[in-house]
Short mmCIF file of C-alpha atoms and ligand atoms in Angstrom, two decimals:
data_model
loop_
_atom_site.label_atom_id
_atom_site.label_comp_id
_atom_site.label_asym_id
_atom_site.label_seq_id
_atom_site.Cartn_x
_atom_site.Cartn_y
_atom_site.Cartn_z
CA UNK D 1 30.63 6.20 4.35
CA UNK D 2 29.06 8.85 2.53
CA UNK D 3 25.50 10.76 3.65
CA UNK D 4 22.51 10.78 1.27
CA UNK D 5 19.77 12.90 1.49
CA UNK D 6 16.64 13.43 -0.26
CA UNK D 7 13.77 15.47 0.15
CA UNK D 8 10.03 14.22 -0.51
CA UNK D 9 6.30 15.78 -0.52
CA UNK D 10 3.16 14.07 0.72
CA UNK D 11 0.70 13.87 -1.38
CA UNK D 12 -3.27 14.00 -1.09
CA UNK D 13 -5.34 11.48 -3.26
CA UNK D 14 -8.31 12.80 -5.07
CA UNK D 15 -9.21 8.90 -6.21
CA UNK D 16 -8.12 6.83 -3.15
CA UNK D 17 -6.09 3.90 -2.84
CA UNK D 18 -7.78 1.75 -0.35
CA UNK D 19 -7.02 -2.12 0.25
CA UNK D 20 -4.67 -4.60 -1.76
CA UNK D 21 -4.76 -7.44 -3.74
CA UNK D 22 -1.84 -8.14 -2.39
CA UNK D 23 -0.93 -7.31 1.58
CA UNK D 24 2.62 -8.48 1.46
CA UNK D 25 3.58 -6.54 -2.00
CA UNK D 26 1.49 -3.83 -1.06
CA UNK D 27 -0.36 -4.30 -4.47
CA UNK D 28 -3.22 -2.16 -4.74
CA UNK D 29 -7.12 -3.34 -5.22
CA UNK D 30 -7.59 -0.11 -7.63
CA UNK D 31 -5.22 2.55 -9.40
CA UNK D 32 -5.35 5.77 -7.72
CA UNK D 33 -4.44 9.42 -8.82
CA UNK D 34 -3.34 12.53 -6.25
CA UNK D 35 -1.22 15.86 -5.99
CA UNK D 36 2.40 16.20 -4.24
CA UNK D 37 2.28 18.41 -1.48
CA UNK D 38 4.47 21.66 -2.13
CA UNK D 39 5.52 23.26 1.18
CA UNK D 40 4.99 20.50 3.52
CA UNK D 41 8.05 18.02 3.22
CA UNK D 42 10.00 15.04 4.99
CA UNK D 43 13.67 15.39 4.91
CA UNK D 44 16.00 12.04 5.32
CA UNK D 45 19.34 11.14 5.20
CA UNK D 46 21.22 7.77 5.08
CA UNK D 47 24.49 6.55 5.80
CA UNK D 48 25.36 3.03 5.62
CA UNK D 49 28.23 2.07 8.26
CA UNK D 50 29.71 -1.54 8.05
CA UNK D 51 30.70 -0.95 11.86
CA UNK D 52 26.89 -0.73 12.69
CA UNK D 53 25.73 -3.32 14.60
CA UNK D 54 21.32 -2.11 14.31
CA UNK D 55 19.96 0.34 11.92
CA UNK D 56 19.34 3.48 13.64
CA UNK D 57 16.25 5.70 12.90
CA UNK D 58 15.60 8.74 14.68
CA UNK D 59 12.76 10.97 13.89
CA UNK D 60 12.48 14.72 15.02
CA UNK D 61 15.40 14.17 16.68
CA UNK D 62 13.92 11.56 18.41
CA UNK D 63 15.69 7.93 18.29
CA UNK D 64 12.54 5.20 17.09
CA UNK D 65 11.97 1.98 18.79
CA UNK D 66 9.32 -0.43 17.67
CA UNK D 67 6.89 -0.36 14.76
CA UNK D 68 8.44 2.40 13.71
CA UNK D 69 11.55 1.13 13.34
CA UNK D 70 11.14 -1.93 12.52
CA UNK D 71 9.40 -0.71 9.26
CA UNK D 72 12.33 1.27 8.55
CA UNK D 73 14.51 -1.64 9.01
CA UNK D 74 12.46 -3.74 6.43
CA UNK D 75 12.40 -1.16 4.06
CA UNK D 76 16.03 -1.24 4.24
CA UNK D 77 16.60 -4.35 3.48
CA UNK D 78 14.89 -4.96 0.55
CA UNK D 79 17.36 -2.40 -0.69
CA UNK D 80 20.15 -4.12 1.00
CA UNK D 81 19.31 -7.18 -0.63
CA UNK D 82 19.23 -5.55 -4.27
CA UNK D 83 22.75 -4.31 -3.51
CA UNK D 84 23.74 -7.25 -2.16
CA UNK D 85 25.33 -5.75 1.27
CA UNK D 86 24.57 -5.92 4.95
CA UNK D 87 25.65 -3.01 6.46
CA UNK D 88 23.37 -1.28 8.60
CA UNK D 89 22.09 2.50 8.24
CA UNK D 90 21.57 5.69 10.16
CA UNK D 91 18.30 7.42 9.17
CA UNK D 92 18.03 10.73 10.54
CA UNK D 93 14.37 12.00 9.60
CA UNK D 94 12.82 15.53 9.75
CA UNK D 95 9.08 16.57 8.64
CA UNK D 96 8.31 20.20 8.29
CA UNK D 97 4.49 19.70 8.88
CA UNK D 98 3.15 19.11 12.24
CA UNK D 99 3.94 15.75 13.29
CA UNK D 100 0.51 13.84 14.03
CA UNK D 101 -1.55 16.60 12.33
CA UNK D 102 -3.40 13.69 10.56
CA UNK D 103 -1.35 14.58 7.46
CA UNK D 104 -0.12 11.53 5.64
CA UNK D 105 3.55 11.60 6.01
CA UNK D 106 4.01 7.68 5.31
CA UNK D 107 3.93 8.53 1.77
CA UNK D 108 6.18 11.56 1.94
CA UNK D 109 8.49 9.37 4.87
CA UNK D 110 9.06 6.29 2.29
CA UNK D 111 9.86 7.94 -1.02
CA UNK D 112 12.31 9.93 0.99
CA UNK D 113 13.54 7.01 2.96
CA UNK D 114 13.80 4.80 -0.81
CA UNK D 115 15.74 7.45 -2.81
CA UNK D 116 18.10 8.33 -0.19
CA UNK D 117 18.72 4.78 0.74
CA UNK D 118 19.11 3.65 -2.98
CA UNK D 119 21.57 6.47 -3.70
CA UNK D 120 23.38 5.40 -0.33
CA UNK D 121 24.03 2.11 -1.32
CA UNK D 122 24.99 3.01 -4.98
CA UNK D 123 22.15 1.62 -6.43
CA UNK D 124 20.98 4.15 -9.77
CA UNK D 125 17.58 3.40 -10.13
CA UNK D 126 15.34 4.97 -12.81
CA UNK D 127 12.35 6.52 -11.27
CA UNK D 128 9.60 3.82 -12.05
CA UNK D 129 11.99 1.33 -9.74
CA UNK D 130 11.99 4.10 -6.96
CA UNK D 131 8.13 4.16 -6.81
CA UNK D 132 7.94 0.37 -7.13
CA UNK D 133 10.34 0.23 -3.76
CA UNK D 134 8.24 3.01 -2.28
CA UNK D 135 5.10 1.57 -2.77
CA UNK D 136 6.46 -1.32 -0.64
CA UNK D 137 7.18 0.50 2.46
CA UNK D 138 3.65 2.28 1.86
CA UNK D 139 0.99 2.02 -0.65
CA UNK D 140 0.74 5.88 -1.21
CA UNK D 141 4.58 6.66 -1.11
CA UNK D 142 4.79 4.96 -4.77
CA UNK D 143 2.86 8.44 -5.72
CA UNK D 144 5.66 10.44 -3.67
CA UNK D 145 8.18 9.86 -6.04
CA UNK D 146 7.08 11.27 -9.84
CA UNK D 147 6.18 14.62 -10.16
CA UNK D 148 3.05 16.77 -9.62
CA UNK D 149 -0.06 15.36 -10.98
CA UNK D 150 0.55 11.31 -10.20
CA UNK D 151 -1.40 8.22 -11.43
CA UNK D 152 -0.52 5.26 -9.71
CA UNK D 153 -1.64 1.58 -11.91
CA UNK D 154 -3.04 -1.27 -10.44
CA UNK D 155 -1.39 -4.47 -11.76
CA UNK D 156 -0.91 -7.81 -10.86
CA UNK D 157 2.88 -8.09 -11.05
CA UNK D 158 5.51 -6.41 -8.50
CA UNK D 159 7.09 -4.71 -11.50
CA UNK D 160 4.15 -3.48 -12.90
CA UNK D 161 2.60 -1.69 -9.89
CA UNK D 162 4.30 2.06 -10.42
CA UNK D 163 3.26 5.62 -10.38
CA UNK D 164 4.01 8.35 -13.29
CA UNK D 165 3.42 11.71 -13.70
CA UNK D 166 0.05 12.38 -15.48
CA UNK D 167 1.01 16.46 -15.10
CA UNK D 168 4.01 18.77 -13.93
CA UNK D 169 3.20 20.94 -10.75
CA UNK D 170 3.12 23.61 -13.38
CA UNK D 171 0.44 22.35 -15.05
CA UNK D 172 -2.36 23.67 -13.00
CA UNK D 173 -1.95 25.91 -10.00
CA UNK D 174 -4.50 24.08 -7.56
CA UNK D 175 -4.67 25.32 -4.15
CA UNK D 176 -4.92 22.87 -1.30
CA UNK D 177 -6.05 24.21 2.21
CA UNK D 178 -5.60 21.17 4.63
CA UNK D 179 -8.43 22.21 7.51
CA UNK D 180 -7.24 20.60 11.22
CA UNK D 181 -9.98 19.50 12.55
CA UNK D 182 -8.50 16.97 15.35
CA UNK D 183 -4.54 17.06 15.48
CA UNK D 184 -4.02 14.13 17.18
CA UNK D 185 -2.70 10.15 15.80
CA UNK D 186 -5.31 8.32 14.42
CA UNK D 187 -6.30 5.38 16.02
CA UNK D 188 -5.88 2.62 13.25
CA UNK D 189 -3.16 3.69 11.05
CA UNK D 190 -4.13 3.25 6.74
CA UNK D 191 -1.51 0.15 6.40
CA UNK D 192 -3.91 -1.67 8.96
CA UNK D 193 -6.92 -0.04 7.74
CA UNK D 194 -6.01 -1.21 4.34
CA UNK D 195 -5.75 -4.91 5.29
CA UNK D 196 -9.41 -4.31 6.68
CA UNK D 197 -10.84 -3.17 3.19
CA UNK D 198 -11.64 -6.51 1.81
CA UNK D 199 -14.03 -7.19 4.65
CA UNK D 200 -16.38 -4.20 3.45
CA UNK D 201 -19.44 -5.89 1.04
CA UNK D 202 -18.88 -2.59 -0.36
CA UNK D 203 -15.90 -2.60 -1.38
CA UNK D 204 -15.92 -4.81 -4.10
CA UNK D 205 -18.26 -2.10 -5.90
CA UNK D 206 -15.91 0.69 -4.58
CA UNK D 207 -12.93 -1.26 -7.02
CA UNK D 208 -15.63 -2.08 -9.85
CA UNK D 209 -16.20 1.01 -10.50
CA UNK D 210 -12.75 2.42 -10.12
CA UNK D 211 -11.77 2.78 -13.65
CA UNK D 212 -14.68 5.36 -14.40
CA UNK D 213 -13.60 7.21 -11.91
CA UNK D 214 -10.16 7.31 -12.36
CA UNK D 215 -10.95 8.24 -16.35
CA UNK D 216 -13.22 11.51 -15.09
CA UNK D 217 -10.36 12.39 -12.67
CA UNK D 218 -7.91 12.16 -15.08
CA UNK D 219 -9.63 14.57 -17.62
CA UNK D 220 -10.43 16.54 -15.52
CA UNK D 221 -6.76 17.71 -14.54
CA UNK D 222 -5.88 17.65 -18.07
CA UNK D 223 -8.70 19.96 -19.62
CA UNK D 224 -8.26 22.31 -15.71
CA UNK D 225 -12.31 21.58 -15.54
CA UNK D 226 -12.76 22.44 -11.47
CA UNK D 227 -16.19 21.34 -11.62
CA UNK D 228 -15.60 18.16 -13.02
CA UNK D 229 -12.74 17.39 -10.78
CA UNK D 230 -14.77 18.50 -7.61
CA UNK D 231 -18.01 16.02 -8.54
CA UNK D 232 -15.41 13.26 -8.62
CA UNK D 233 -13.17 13.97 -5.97
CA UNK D 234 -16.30 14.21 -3.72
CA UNK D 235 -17.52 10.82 -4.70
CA UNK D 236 -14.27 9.04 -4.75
CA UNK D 237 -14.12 10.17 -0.80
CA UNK D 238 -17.42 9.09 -0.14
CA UNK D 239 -16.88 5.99 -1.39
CA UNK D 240 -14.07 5.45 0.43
CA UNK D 241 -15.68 6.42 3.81
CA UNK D 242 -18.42 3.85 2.95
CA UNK D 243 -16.41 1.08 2.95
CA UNK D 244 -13.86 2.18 5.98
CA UNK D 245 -17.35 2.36 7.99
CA UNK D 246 -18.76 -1.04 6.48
CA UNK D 247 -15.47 -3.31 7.02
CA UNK D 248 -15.43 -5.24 9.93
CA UNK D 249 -14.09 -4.08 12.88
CA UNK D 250 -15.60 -0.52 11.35
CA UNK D 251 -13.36 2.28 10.67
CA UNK D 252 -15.36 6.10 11.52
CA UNK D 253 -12.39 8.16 10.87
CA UNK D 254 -14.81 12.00 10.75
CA UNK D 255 -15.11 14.33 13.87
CA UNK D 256 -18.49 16.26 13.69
CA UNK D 257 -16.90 19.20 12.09
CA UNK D 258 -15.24 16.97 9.27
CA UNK D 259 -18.95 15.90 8.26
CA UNK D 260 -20.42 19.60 9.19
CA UNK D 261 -17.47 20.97 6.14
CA UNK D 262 -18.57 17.99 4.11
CA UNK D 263 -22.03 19.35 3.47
CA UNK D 264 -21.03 23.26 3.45
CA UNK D 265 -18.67 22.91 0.95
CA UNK D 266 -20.77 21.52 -2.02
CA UNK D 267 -22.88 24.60 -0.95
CA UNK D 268 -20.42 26.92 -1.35
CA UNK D 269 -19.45 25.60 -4.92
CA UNK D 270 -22.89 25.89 -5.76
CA UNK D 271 -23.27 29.68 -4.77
CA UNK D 272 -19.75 30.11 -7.26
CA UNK D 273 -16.65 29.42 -4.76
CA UNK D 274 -14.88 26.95 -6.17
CA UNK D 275 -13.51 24.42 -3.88
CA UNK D 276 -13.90 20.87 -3.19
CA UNK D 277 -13.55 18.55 -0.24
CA UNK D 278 -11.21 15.33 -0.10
CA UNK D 279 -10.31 13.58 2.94
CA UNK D 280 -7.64 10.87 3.54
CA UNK D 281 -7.87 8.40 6.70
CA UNK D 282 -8.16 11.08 9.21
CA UNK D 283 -10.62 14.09 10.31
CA UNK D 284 -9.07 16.39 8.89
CA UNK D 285 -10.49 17.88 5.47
CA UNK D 286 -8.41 18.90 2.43
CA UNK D 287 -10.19 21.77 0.56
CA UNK D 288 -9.31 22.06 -3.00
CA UNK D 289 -9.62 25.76 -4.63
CA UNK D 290 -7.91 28.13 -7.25
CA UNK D 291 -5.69 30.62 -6.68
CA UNK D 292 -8.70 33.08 -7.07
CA UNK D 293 -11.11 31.76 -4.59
CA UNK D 294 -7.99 30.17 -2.12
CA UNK D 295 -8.40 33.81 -0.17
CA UNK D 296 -12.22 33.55 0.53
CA UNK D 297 -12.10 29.59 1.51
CA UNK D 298 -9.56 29.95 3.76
CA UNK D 299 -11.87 32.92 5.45
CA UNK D 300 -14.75 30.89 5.48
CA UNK D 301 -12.88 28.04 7.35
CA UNK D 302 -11.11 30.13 9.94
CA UNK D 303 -15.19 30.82 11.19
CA UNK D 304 -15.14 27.37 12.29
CA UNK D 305 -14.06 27.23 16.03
CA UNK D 306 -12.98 23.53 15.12
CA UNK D 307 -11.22 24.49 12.54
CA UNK D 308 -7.34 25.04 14.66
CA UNK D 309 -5.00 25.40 11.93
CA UNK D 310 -5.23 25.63 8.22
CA UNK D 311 -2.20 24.64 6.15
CA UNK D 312 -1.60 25.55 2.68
CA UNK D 313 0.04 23.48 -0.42
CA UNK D 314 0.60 23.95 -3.89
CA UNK D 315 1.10 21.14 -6.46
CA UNK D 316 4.65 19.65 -5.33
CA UNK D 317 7.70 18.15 -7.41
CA UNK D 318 8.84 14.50 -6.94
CA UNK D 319 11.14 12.65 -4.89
CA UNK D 320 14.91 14.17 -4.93
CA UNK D 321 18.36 13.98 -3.86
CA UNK D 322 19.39 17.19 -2.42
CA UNK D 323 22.80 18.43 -0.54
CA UNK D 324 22.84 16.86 3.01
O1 LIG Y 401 -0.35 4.05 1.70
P1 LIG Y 401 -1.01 4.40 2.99
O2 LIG Y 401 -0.89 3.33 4.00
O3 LIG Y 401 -0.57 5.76 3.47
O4 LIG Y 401 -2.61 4.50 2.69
C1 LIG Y 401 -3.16 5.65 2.07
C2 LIG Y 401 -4.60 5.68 2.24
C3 LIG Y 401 -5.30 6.99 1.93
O5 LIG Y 401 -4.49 8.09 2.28
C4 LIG Y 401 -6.57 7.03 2.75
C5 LIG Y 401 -5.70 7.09 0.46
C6 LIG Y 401 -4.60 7.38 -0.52
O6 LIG Y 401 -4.73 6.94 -1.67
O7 LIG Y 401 -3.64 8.10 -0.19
#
């Protein structure tokens, strides 16, 4: 049997995705919007064998038992089942970002995982019923698949629960610096977390009030207004971290340092840098900033002893089958 590969970027969320109407489907409680990831990518190739007796998954070169591969192996079959075959797969994964940096490769691991799989198995699938598959193996990998700028809708229905592209990478040449703070695994991964979100009292606000939120984050990219963009992004994470903190057992995902950048940074948008914090279900804080102020943010961060690595990413294309 032929190899498939495909290449996919992570992607950071500037308004969050965070619980589900839906567990099983992985249907989200609100729409969300975020950036691919430029730079920092997962790599993942499929071959289905009808000699296999177990899928195989091996990440970094290192052959998965458990959770791990057991998600794989799900993931795999709801594709199996749309092409109506049993054979069983070698996945041979590879990230080029530090593994358990607190980066979310989920999102970057399943969009890979779906369009290699689906080209694999034959299966020509138009991009909206990529990101639907996607967003089944994770919530954010739905956003992994279109290009760029991403809006991902909240719906009701299976087939109505997609991501587009709101904006092409080209569109606007934000800067993400991703400050490690704490590079180890977190301790309650999001897909748990995410089942944990409905037991917040604040959460219910948190989805109320989504749809404003979502329509200031989604002008802002469009009109390029920083300042707008920053102001929302900023809330949007707050929010978040209220309810992860409120639900019950409580989720504090911030070191010290993560809440020490959380109150410089406003500061240093209000004495003219522009950047703007974000920051996913980990430590570790995504700065936003322009190519013209990238330079002097990344300075300011390397003064924090915490502060052990400082990766950089531009607004990244979609989901794609590349040469194996
Ligand atoms: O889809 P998951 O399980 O990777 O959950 C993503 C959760 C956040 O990264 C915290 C927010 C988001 O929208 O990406």
């Amino acid at each position: 049997m032929t190899t498939t590969t495909a290449v996919a970027h992570p992607n950071i969320a500037f308004i969050k995705y965070w619980g589900n109407r839906d567990d099983v489907l992985r249907l989200p409680a609100n729409g969300s919007i975020s950036m691919n990831l430029d730079g920092l990518e997962t790599r993942t190739s499929a071959e289905f064998d009808p000699q296999l007796g177990e899928d195989e998954f091996t990440l970094q070169g290192v052959v998965q038992i458990g959770t791990a591969a057991e998600r794989v192996s799900d993931h795999l079959n709801l594709l199996r089942n749309m092409a109506g075959v049993a054979w069983k797969a070698r996945i041979v994964s590879e990230n080029n970002f530090p593994i358990g940096a607190g980066i979310a490769s989920s999102a970057s691991a399943f969009a890979a995982l779906t369009v290699a799989a689906a080209a694999a198995l034959g299966l020509e699938l138009a991009e909206r019923a990529l990101s639907i598959l996607a967003r089944r193996g994770s919530g954010s990998a739905s956003r992994s698949v279109p290009e760029g700028f991403v809006e991902w809708f909240v719906a009701s229905r299976d087939e109505d629960s997609f991501a587009f592209s709101i904006a092409p990478p080209s569109h606007w040449p934000l800067i993400d610096l991703i400050a490690i703070v704490n590079a180890g695994p977190k301790k309650v991964s999001s897909a748990e977390g995410n089942v944990l979100a409905r037991t917040s009292p604040l959460q219910a606000a948190r989805v109320a009030d989504a749809p404003r939120r979502l329509n200031l984050c989604r002008r802002a990219i469009l009109e390029k207004n920083f300042t707008a963009l920053a102001e929302i992004v900023e809330e949007d994470t707050r929010l978040m971290h209220a309810v992860m903190m409120t639900s019950q057992p409580s989720l504090t995902y911030w070191e010290p340092e993560t809440l020490e950048l959380m109150r410089i940074i406003p500061e240093w948008r209000a004495g003219g840098l522009p950047t703007a914090y974000t920051i996913d279900a980990g430590p570790n804080v995504h700065c936003l900033s322009l190519e013209e102020s990238a330079q002097e943010v990344e300075r300011r961060l390397r003064e924090f002893p915490a502060v052990s690595q400082i990766l950089r990413a531009r607004p990244g294309l979609g989901a794609k089958i590349v040469p194996g």
